[in-house]
GROMACS .gro file of C-alpha atoms in nm:
model
  413
    1MET     CA    1   0.000   0.000   0.000
    2SER     CA    2   0.143   0.336  -0.105
    3SER     CA    3   0.231   0.594   0.157
    4SER     CA    4   0.119   0.881  -0.070
    5VAL     CA    5  -0.238   0.932  -0.187
    6SER     CA    6  -0.306   0.951  -0.560
    7PRO     CA    7  -0.339   1.312  -0.681
    8LEU     CA    8  -0.655   1.197  -0.860
    9ALA     CA    9  -0.828   1.085  -0.537
   10PRO     CA   10  -1.174   1.234  -0.472
   11LYS     CA   11  -1.154   1.554  -0.268
   12ASN     CA   12  -1.445   1.454  -0.047
   13VAL     CA   13  -1.536   1.122   0.115
   14PRO     CA   14  -1.910   1.072   0.167
   15ASP     CA   15  -2.063   1.002   0.506
   16MET     CA   16  -2.166   0.639   0.489
   17PRO     CA   17  -2.502   0.579   0.659
   18VAL     CA   18  -2.596   0.268   0.851
   19ILE     CA   19  -2.777  -0.005   0.658
   20ALA     CA   20  -3.018  -0.206   0.867
   21GLY     CA   21  -2.920  -0.570   0.879
   22VAL     CA   22  -2.546  -0.517   0.818
   23ARG     CA   23  -2.270  -0.510   1.081
   24LEU     CA   24  -1.899  -0.464   1.012
   25ALA     CA   25  -1.571  -0.521   1.192
   26THR     CA   26  -1.202  -0.524   1.095
   27ALA     CA   27  -0.884  -0.661   1.249
   28GLU     CA   28  -0.511  -0.713   1.207
   29ALA     CA   29  -0.449  -1.082   1.142
   30GLY     CA   30  -0.091  -1.044   1.020
   31ILE     CA   31  -0.156  -1.217   0.690
   32ARG     CA   32   0.113  -1.017   0.511
   33TYR     CA   33   0.110  -0.659   0.628
   34LYS     CA   34   0.222  -0.535   0.968
   35ASN     CA   35   0.049  -0.272   1.177
   36ARG     CA   36  -0.257  -0.242   0.955
   37THR     CA   37  -0.598  -0.405   0.930
   38ASP     CA   38  -0.617  -0.686   0.679
   39VAL     CA   39  -0.940  -0.871   0.758
   40LEU     CA   40  -1.300  -0.758   0.715
   41LEU     CA   41  -1.602  -0.940   0.853
   42ALA     CA   42  -1.947  -0.827   0.742
   43ILE     CA   43  -2.244  -0.993   0.912
   44MET     CA   44  -2.590  -0.980   0.755
   45ASP     CA   45  -2.928  -1.061   0.907
   46LYS     CA   46  -3.103  -1.387   0.823
   47GLY     CA   47  -3.273  -1.386   0.485
   48THR     CA   48  -3.024  -1.155   0.316
   49ALA     CA   49  -3.019  -1.206  -0.061
   50VAL     CA   50  -2.686  -1.227  -0.241
   51ALA     CA   51  -2.578  -1.186  -0.603
   52GLY     CA   52  -2.233  -1.195  -0.758
   53VAL     CA   53  -2.023  -1.169  -1.070
   54PHE     CA   54  -1.669  -1.301  -1.091
   55THR     CA   55  -1.359  -1.312  -1.304
   56LYS     CA   56  -1.367  -1.502  -1.629
   57SER     CA   57  -1.003  -1.592  -1.581
   58LYS     CA   58  -0.931  -1.960  -1.645
   59CYS     CA   59  -0.709  -1.953  -1.336
   60PRO     CA   60  -0.956  -1.828  -1.070
   61SER     CA   61  -0.871  -1.806  -0.702
   62ALA     CA   62  -1.004  -2.053  -0.447
   63PRO     CA   63  -1.241  -1.791  -0.293
   64VAL     CA   64  -1.390  -1.722  -0.638
   65GLU     CA   65  -1.463  -2.092  -0.684
   66TRP     CA   66  -1.612  -2.105  -0.333
   67CYS     CA   67  -1.843  -1.810  -0.395
   68ARG     CA   68  -1.960  -1.938  -0.733
   69ALA     CA   69  -2.067  -2.263  -0.569
   70LYS     CA   70  -2.244  -2.097  -0.275
   71LEU     CA   71  -2.415  -1.831  -0.487
   72LYS     CA   72  -2.670  -2.088  -0.602
   73GLY     CA   73  -2.829  -2.079  -0.256
   74GLY     CA   74  -2.912  -1.711  -0.295
   75LYS     CA   75  -2.870  -1.631   0.076
   76ALA     CA   76  -2.582  -1.489   0.279
   77ARG     CA   77  -2.507  -1.434   0.647
   78ALA     CA   78  -2.144  -1.324   0.636
   79LEU     CA   79  -1.863  -1.199   0.415
   80VAL     CA   80  -1.495  -1.250   0.503
   81VAL     CA   81  -1.235  -1.054   0.307
   82ASN     CA   82  -0.860  -1.057   0.357
   83SER     CA   83  -0.586  -0.851   0.194
   84GLY     CA   84  -0.222  -0.941   0.139
   85ASN     CA   85  -0.278  -1.290   0.000
   86ALA     CA   86  -0.502  -1.374  -0.297
   87ASN     CA   87  -0.523  -1.746  -0.218
   88ALA     CA   88  -0.489  -1.801  -0.593
   89PHE     CA   89  -0.283  -2.071  -0.767
   90THR     CA   90  -0.260  -2.251  -0.435
   91GLY     CA   91  -0.409  -2.588  -0.536
   92LYS     CA   92  -0.561  -2.818  -0.275
   93THR     CA   93  -0.408  -2.606   0.001
   94GLY     CA   94  -0.608  -2.306  -0.123
   95ARG     CA   95  -0.933  -2.500  -0.128
   96SER     CA   96  -0.866  -2.629   0.221
   97SER     CA   97  -0.801  -2.272   0.336
   98THR     CA   98  -1.135  -2.149   0.205
   99ALA     CA   99  -1.316  -2.439   0.368
  100LEU     CA  100  -1.145  -2.375   0.702
  101THR     CA  101  -1.211  -2.000   0.683
  102ALA     CA  102  -1.580  -2.064   0.612
  103LYS     CA  103  -1.597  -2.312   0.899
  104ILE     CA  104  -1.444  -2.063   1.144
  105ALA     CA  105  -1.670  -1.783   1.020
  106ALA     CA  106  -1.985  -1.996   1.034
  107LYS     CA  107  -1.910  -2.090   1.393
  108ALA     CA  108  -1.845  -1.727   1.486
  109VAL     CA  109  -2.162  -1.599   1.323
  110GLY     CA  110  -2.387  -1.895   1.400
  111CYS     CA  111  -2.491  -1.998   1.052
  112SER     CA  112  -2.434  -2.254   0.781
  113GLU     CA  113  -2.101  -2.259   0.594
  114SER     CA  114  -2.304  -2.232   0.273
  115GLU     CA  115  -2.405  -1.880   0.381
  116ILE     CA  116  -2.044  -1.761   0.413
  117PHE     CA  117  -1.888  -1.570   0.124
  118LEU     CA  118  -1.515  -1.518   0.085
  119ALA     CA  119  -1.279  -1.289  -0.104
  120SER     CA  120  -0.902  -1.257  -0.095
  121THR     CA  121  -0.664  -1.011  -0.259
  122GLY     CA  122  -0.287  -0.980  -0.270
  123VAL     CA  123   0.003  -1.198  -0.379
  124ILE     CA  124  -0.073  -1.492  -0.609
  125GLY     CA  125   0.084  -1.832  -0.546
  126GLU     CA  126   0.147  -1.805  -0.172
  127PRO     CA  127  -0.046  -2.042   0.060
  128LEU     CA  128  -0.296  -1.865   0.287
  129ASP     CA  129  -0.271  -1.973   0.648
  130ALA     CA  130  -0.639  -1.981   0.744
  131THR     CA  131  -0.556  -2.067   1.106
  132LYS     CA  132  -0.482  -1.695   1.146
  133PHE     CA  133  -0.858  -1.637   1.129
  134ASP     CA  134  -0.917  -1.862   1.429
  135GLY     CA  135  -1.007  -1.642   1.721
  136VAL     CA  136  -0.997  -1.327   1.509
  137LEU     CA  137  -1.333  -1.390   1.343
  138GLY     CA  138  -1.492  -1.485   1.673
  139ARG     CA  139  -1.380  -1.157   1.825
  140LEU     CA  140  -1.500  -0.964   1.522
  141ALA     CA  141  -1.841  -1.129   1.536
  142GLU     CA  142  -1.878  -1.010   1.894
  143THR     CA  143  -1.769  -0.652   1.821
  144ALA     CA  144  -1.926  -0.597   1.477
  145GLU     CA  145  -2.141  -0.286   1.457
  146PRO     CA  146  -2.347  -0.107   1.191
  147GLY     CA  147  -2.143   0.170   1.044
  148ASP     CA  148  -1.780   0.212   0.961
  149TYR     CA  149  -1.763   0.143   0.589
  150LEU     CA  150  -1.450   0.356   0.553
  151ALA     CA  151  -1.259   0.133   0.795
  152ALA     CA  152  -1.392  -0.170   0.607
  153ALA     CA  153  -1.271  -0.029   0.275
  154LYS     CA  154  -0.926   0.036   0.424
  155ALA     CA  155  -0.895  -0.323   0.546
  156ILE     CA  156  -0.925  -0.465   0.193
  157MET     CA  157  -0.663  -0.236   0.031
  158THR     CA  158  -0.337  -0.363  -0.120
  159THR     CA  159  -0.155  -0.116  -0.348
  160ASP     CA  160  -0.452   0.122  -0.326
  161THR     CA  161  -0.365   0.469  -0.201
  162PHE     CA  162  -0.713   0.554  -0.071
  163PRO     CA  163  -1.027   0.367   0.038
  164LYS     CA  164  -1.309   0.366  -0.217
  165VAL     CA  165  -1.667   0.410  -0.094
  166ALA     CA  166  -1.995   0.543  -0.235
  167THR     CA  167  -2.352   0.576  -0.110
  168ALA     CA  168  -2.701   0.668  -0.230
  169THR     CA  169  -3.049   0.688  -0.080
  170VAL     CA  170  -3.360   0.660  -0.295
  171LYS     CA  171  -3.732   0.584  -0.269
  172LEU     CA  172  -3.861   0.233  -0.325
  173GLY     CA  173  -4.236   0.251  -0.306
  174LYS     CA  174  -4.301   0.491  -0.020
  175ALA     CA  175  -3.994   0.392   0.178
  176LYS     CA  176  -3.638   0.515   0.167
  177VAL     CA  177  -3.372   0.256   0.090
  178THR     CA  178  -2.996   0.296   0.112
  179ILE     CA  179  -2.718   0.156  -0.105
  180ASN     CA  180  -2.359   0.152   0.021
  181GLY     CA  181  -2.062   0.030  -0.177
  182MET     CA  182  -1.688  -0.020  -0.138
  183ALA     CA  183  -1.415  -0.135  -0.373
  184LYS     CA  184  -1.044  -0.200  -0.390
  185GLY     CA  185  -0.816  -0.209  -0.689
  186ALA     CA  186  -0.525  -0.020  -0.838
  187GLY     CA  187  -0.335  -0.272  -1.052
  188MET     CA  188  -0.403  -0.594  -1.247
  189ILE     CA  189  -0.717  -0.418  -1.363
  190ALA     CA  190  -0.899  -0.518  -1.681
  191PRO     CA  191  -1.225  -0.659  -1.547
  192ASP     CA  192  -1.397  -0.927  -1.749
  193MET     CA  193  -1.707  -0.937  -1.531
  194ALA     CA  194  -1.701  -0.680  -1.253
  195THR     CA  195  -1.402  -0.548  -1.065
  196MET     CA  196  -1.111  -0.643  -0.850
  197LEU     CA  197  -1.303  -0.664  -0.523
  198SER     CA  198  -1.625  -0.471  -0.464
  199PHE     CA  199  -1.912  -0.516  -0.223
  200ILE     CA  200  -2.255  -0.352  -0.235
  201PHE     CA  201  -2.502  -0.350   0.055
  202THR     CA  202  -2.864  -0.238   0.057
  203ASP     CA  203  -3.168  -0.270   0.282
  204ALA     CA  204  -3.400  -0.301  -0.018
  205PRO     CA  205  -3.611  -0.621  -0.026
  206ILE     CA  206  -3.493  -0.763  -0.358
  207ALA     CA  207  -3.500  -1.134  -0.439
  208PRO     CA  208  -3.170  -1.304  -0.534
  209ALA     CA  209  -3.262  -1.357  -0.900
  210ALA     CA  210  -3.364  -0.994  -0.946
  211LEU     CA  211  -3.050  -0.871  -0.769
  212GLN     CA  212  -2.837  -1.095  -0.989
  213ALA     CA  213  -2.994  -0.954  -1.305
  214LEU     CA  214  -2.937  -0.595  -1.187
  215LEU     CA  215  -2.575  -0.666  -1.102
  216LYS     CA  216  -2.496  -0.842  -1.427
  217ALA     CA  217  -2.643  -0.556  -1.630
  218GLY     CA  218  -2.489  -0.285  -1.414
  219VAL     CA  219  -2.126  -0.390  -1.452
  220GLU     CA  220  -2.115  -0.371  -1.830
  221ASP     CA  221  -2.078   0.006  -1.863
  222THR     CA  222  -1.909   0.060  -1.528
  223PHE     CA  223  -1.652  -0.191  -1.401
  224ASN     CA  224  -1.622  -0.364  -1.738
  225ALA     CA  225  -1.547  -0.026  -1.896
  226VAL     CA  226  -1.238   0.038  -1.681
  227THR     CA  227  -0.881  -0.075  -1.736
  228ILE     CA  228  -0.551   0.010  -1.570
  229ASP     CA  229  -0.305  -0.225  -1.733
  230GLY     CA  230  -0.502  -0.474  -1.942
  231ASP     CA  231  -0.453  -0.760  -1.695
  232THR     CA  232  -0.759  -0.945  -1.566
  233SER     CA  233  -0.718  -1.061  -1.206
  234THR     CA  234  -0.761  -1.417  -1.085
  235SER     CA  235  -0.966  -1.280  -0.796
  236ASP     CA  236  -1.218  -1.035  -0.946
  237THR     CA  237  -1.527  -1.049  -0.727
  238LEU     CA  238  -1.831  -0.823  -0.701
  239LEU     CA  239  -2.094  -0.925  -0.450
  240ALA     CA  240  -2.422  -0.749  -0.371
  241PHE     CA  241  -2.622  -0.810  -0.053
  242ALA     CA  242  -2.984  -0.706   0.006
  243THR     CA  243  -3.101  -0.745   0.366
  244GLY     CA  244  -3.465  -0.657   0.294
  245ALA     CA  245  -3.492  -0.460   0.620
  246ALA     CA  246  -3.666  -0.170   0.443
  247ALA     CA  247  -3.973  -0.391   0.399
  248GLU     CA  248  -4.057  -0.310   0.761
  249HIS     CA  249  -4.091   0.053   0.656
  250GLY     CA  250  -4.313  -0.013   0.359
  251ALA     CA  251  -4.070  -0.094   0.080
  252PRO     CA  252  -4.233  -0.342  -0.161
  253LYS     CA  253  -4.074  -0.682  -0.206
  254ILE     CA  254  -3.921  -0.708  -0.551
  255SER     CA  255  -3.902  -1.039  -0.733
  256ARG     CA  256  -3.827  -0.920  -1.089
  257ALA     CA  257  -3.552  -0.691  -1.215
  258SER     CA  258  -3.802  -0.548  -1.465
  259ASP     CA  259  -4.038  -0.428  -1.188
  260PRO     CA  260  -4.114  -0.061  -1.277
  261ARG     CA  261  -4.096   0.031  -0.908
  262LEU     CA  262  -3.720  -0.030  -0.928
  263LYS     CA  263  -3.653   0.256  -1.171
  264ALA     CA  264  -3.502   0.498  -0.918
  265PHE     CA  265  -3.320   0.217  -0.738
  266VAL     CA  266  -3.159   0.088  -1.057
  267LYS     CA  267  -3.039   0.437  -1.149
  268ALA     CA  268  -2.881   0.483  -0.804
  269PHE     CA  269  -2.739   0.130  -0.804
  270ASN     CA  270  -2.566   0.188  -1.137
  271GLN     CA  271  -2.438   0.526  -1.019
  272ILE     CA  272  -2.273   0.352  -0.723
  273LEU     CA  273  -2.104   0.106  -0.959
  274ALA     CA  274  -1.993   0.390  -1.188
  275ASN     CA  275  -1.861   0.593  -0.894
  276LEU     CA  276  -1.658   0.305  -0.755
  277SER     CA  277  -1.519   0.202  -1.092
  278GLU     CA  278  -1.405   0.558  -1.161
  279GLN     CA  279  -1.233   0.567  -0.822
  280VAL     CA  280  -1.044   0.253  -0.925
  281ALA     CA  281  -0.926   0.428  -1.241
  282ARG     CA  282  -0.825   0.732  -1.035
  283ASP     CA  283  -0.612   0.510  -0.814
  284GLY     CA  284  -0.431   0.324  -1.090
  285GLU     CA  285  -0.083   0.231  -0.973
  286GLY     CA  286   0.142   0.533  -1.021
  287ALA     CA  287  -0.135   0.727  -1.197
  288ARG     CA  288  -0.112   1.102  -1.237
  289LYS     CA  289  -0.384   1.150  -1.498
  290LEU     CA  290  -0.736   1.013  -1.541
  291LEU     CA  291  -0.803   0.928  -1.904
  292GLU     CA  292  -1.152   0.912  -2.055
  293ILE     CA  293  -1.172   0.761  -2.402
  294THR     CA  294  -1.486   0.804  -2.610
  295VAL     CA  295  -1.529   0.635  -2.946
  296GLU     CA  296  -1.824   0.738  -3.162
  297GLY     CA  297  -1.936   0.675  -3.516
  298ALA     CA  298  -1.848   0.305  -3.498
  299LYS     CA  299  -2.048   0.032  -3.668
  300THR     CA  300  -2.181  -0.093  -3.331
  301LYS     CA  301  -2.144  -0.023  -2.959
  302ALA     CA  302  -1.945  -0.347  -2.926
  303SER     CA  303  -1.705  -0.228  -3.196
  304ALA     CA  304  -1.669   0.109  -3.023
  305ARG     CA  305  -1.591  -0.069  -2.693
  306LYS     CA  306  -1.322  -0.284  -2.852
  307ILE     CA  307  -1.155   0.017  -3.015
  308ALA     CA  308  -1.177   0.223  -2.694
  309MET     CA  309  -1.016  -0.061  -2.498
  310SER     CA  310  -0.742  -0.092  -2.759
  311ILE     CA  311  -0.657   0.274  -2.701
  312ALA     CA  312  -0.692   0.250  -2.323
  313ASN     CA  313  -0.463  -0.054  -2.297
  314SER     CA  314  -0.192   0.079  -2.528
  315PRO     CA  315   0.131   0.140  -2.332
  316LEU     CA  316   0.233   0.388  -2.603
  317VAL     CA  317  -0.084   0.594  -2.562
  318LYS     CA  318  -0.066   0.578  -2.183
  319THR     CA  319   0.300   0.682  -2.166
  320ALA     CA  320   0.232   0.969  -2.406
  321ILE     CA  321  -0.039   1.092  -2.171
  322ALA     CA  322   0.204   1.062  -1.880
  323GLY     CA  323   0.447   1.277  -2.077
  324GLU     CA  324   0.171   1.528  -2.158
  325ASP     CA  325   0.216   1.462  -2.527
  326ALA     CA  326  -0.092   1.470  -2.752
  327ASN     CA  327   0.055   1.205  -2.979
  328TRP     CA  328  -0.247   1.126  -3.193
  329GLY     CA  329  -0.033   0.893  -3.407
  330ARG     CA  330  -0.040   0.644  -3.119
  331VAL     CA  331  -0.418   0.673  -3.103
  332VAL     CA  332  -0.437   0.602  -3.477
  333MET     CA  333  -0.217   0.296  -3.419
  334ALA     CA  334  -0.445   0.168  -3.143
  335VAL     CA  335  -0.757   0.219  -3.358
  336GLY     CA  336  -0.598   0.032  -3.645
  337LYS     CA  337  -0.481  -0.268  -3.441
  338ALA     CA  338  -0.821  -0.323  -3.275
  339GLY     CA  339  -0.940  -0.538  -3.563
  340GLU     CA  340  -1.265  -0.346  -3.600
  341THR     CA  341  -1.400  -0.164  -3.905
  342ALA     CA  342  -1.230   0.173  -3.948
  343ASP     CA  343  -1.162   0.411  -4.236
  344ARG     CA  344  -0.838   0.604  -4.201
  345ASP     CA  345  -0.966   0.890  -4.418
  346ARG     CA  346  -1.276   0.946  -4.202
  347LEU     CA  347  -1.096   0.938  -3.870
  348SER     CA  348  -1.099   1.245  -3.643
  349ILE     CA  349  -0.931   1.276  -3.300
  350SER     CA  350  -0.947   1.535  -3.025
  351PHE     CA  351  -0.772   1.585  -2.690
  352ASN     CA  352  -0.966   1.773  -2.421
  353GLY     CA  353  -1.200   1.920  -2.680
  354ILE     CA  354  -0.922   2.033  -2.916
  355ARG     CA  355  -0.936   1.857  -3.251
  356VAL     CA  356  -0.588   1.749  -3.357
  357ALA     CA  357  -0.672   1.525  -3.651
  358LYS     CA  358  -0.952   1.541  -3.908
  359SER     CA  359  -1.042   1.321  -4.204
  360GLY     CA  360  -0.731   1.112  -4.172
  361ALA     CA  361  -0.476   1.392  -4.142
  362ARG     CA  362  -0.357   1.661  -3.902
  363ASP     CA  363  -0.625   1.921  -3.839
  364PRO     CA  364  -0.559   2.238  -4.047
  365SER     CA  365  -0.602   2.455  -3.738
  366TYR     CA  366  -0.366   2.249  -3.521
  367ASP     CA  367  -0.179   2.458  -3.263
  368GLU     CA  368   0.099   2.275  -3.077
  369ALA     CA  369   0.116   2.531  -2.794
  370GLN     CA  370  -0.260   2.514  -2.732
  371VAL     CA  371  -0.264   2.136  -2.722
  372SER     CA  372   0.045   2.115  -2.503
  373GLU     CA  373  -0.116   2.343  -2.247
  374ALA     CA  374  -0.435   2.133  -2.247
  375MET     CA  375  -0.233   1.817  -2.182
  376LYS     CA  376  -0.116   1.952  -1.845
  377ALA     CA  377  -0.464   1.895  -1.699
  378PRO     CA  378  -0.508   1.607  -1.450
  379GLU     CA  379  -0.803   1.472  -1.652
  380ILE     CA  380  -0.761   1.404  -2.023
  381ALA     CA  381  -1.047   1.325  -2.262
  382ILE     CA  382  -0.964   1.157  -2.593
  383LYS     CA  383  -1.246   1.151  -2.845
  384VAL     CA  384  -1.227   0.942  -3.161
  385SER     CA  385  -1.485   0.981  -3.437
  386LEU     CA  386  -1.492   0.703  -3.696
  387GLY     CA  387  -1.770   0.837  -3.918
  388LEU     CA  388  -1.910   0.492  -3.996
  389GLY     CA  389  -2.226   0.447  -3.792
  390LYS     CA  390  -2.403   0.517  -3.463
  391GLY     CA  391  -2.199   0.292  -3.232
  392ARG     CA  392  -2.062   0.476  -2.929
  393ASP     CA  393  -1.887   0.377  -2.607
  394ARG     CA  394  -1.671   0.519  -2.329
  395VAL     CA  395  -1.402   0.366  -2.112
  396LEU     CA  396  -1.180   0.494  -1.832
  397THR     CA  397  -0.812   0.436  -1.771
  398CYS     CA  398  -0.508   0.626  -1.645
  399ASP     CA  399  -0.159   0.712  -1.761
  400LEU     CA  400   0.140   0.479  -1.732
  401THR     CA  401   0.426   0.622  -1.527
  402LYS     CA  402   0.764   0.514  -1.394
  403GLU     CA  403   0.599   0.457  -1.057
  404TYR     CA  404   0.384   0.178  -1.203
  405VAL     CA  405   0.702  -0.006  -1.296
  406ALA     CA  406   0.852   0.059  -0.950
  407ILE     CA  407   0.541  -0.067  -0.769
  408ASN     CA  408   0.518  -0.388  -0.972
  409GLY     CA  409   0.892  -0.443  -0.998
  410ASP     CA  410   0.920  -0.508  -0.625
  411TYR     CA  411   0.562  -0.606  -0.536
  412ARG     CA  412   0.666  -0.933  -0.369
  413SER     CA  413   0.988  -0.807  -0.212
   0.00000   0.00000   0.00000
């Protein structure tokens, strides 16, 4: 975890309200880090619905496999998250660790092991000593309280420089419902489902199937539209928990994601996902600039997404941004290599609203001094117009600096 906070970090951290039916506690278990919290226990009331999306990596972590299997039950009583060790590529030892962690947590909470959900983040390939949870989780279960989401977000950080939280309150029927979210992630970020680790809590009474549908749809233009380095983690996990406590205050019970009463909730839910995913981009390892890439005029939205990701994942584009160089030639390269339909002579490119290329050549009004000044901004918007159709998409990334190399060059040492 970096000692200096990213210059792109949000200036204000929201006050995170209590969500009925959720209690949180954190502890230092000494899994890898010293003198910092590295374990989170979240306890949910009986009947809490759960939904999840996970990495599509063919080498998933043991906790991902555990959660996928338990998700079928649709109910959750507790979430255990540890930082410092991903419990990935750990074979039978890793599976034994998840089973032991769930057993310890179930005993501490007083529920079935099938209602325990797990997530781990950190070094890949190192065995996770689950015996370190023995006693710790019991103590956390006794001290867990509604409230401190910021402390919870700090406990799950690895190379993150700031905790990532977001909240919203909306009407569901005649009742107010709250949505709180947290996330971690700064490197090995190219989600192929959701995000690195992210957890959403709400008191809305939403059935598991409906919650699953909302989550699956919500990640596509949020977490799946963010990349830091083009590397999809073995541990990507996004879980959503709905306690249903707001039903006591008149919130209607929702069984279908298409229920029209969910309109305001869905908007707020997706805003939480978008907020958290942008915070991940802002905390990219070594990042100094937030980069928004918009591709329009593509044949389809899918084609626009692929081209935008090609630009966002290009080390040449990202290093140019770090050097405050509006090198549109690198953008042209990234468009061309994407494998999607493009016409060089229709292509236009702009940086922060200043068009630098038009119809396949340098813009006639190009002014190097003007563009250079614009590139000093902490947020850079690249817009690419293909002139071929109505397909449009947007992705977020960050620049690639020397610090990224330094962080990952000695990550295990």
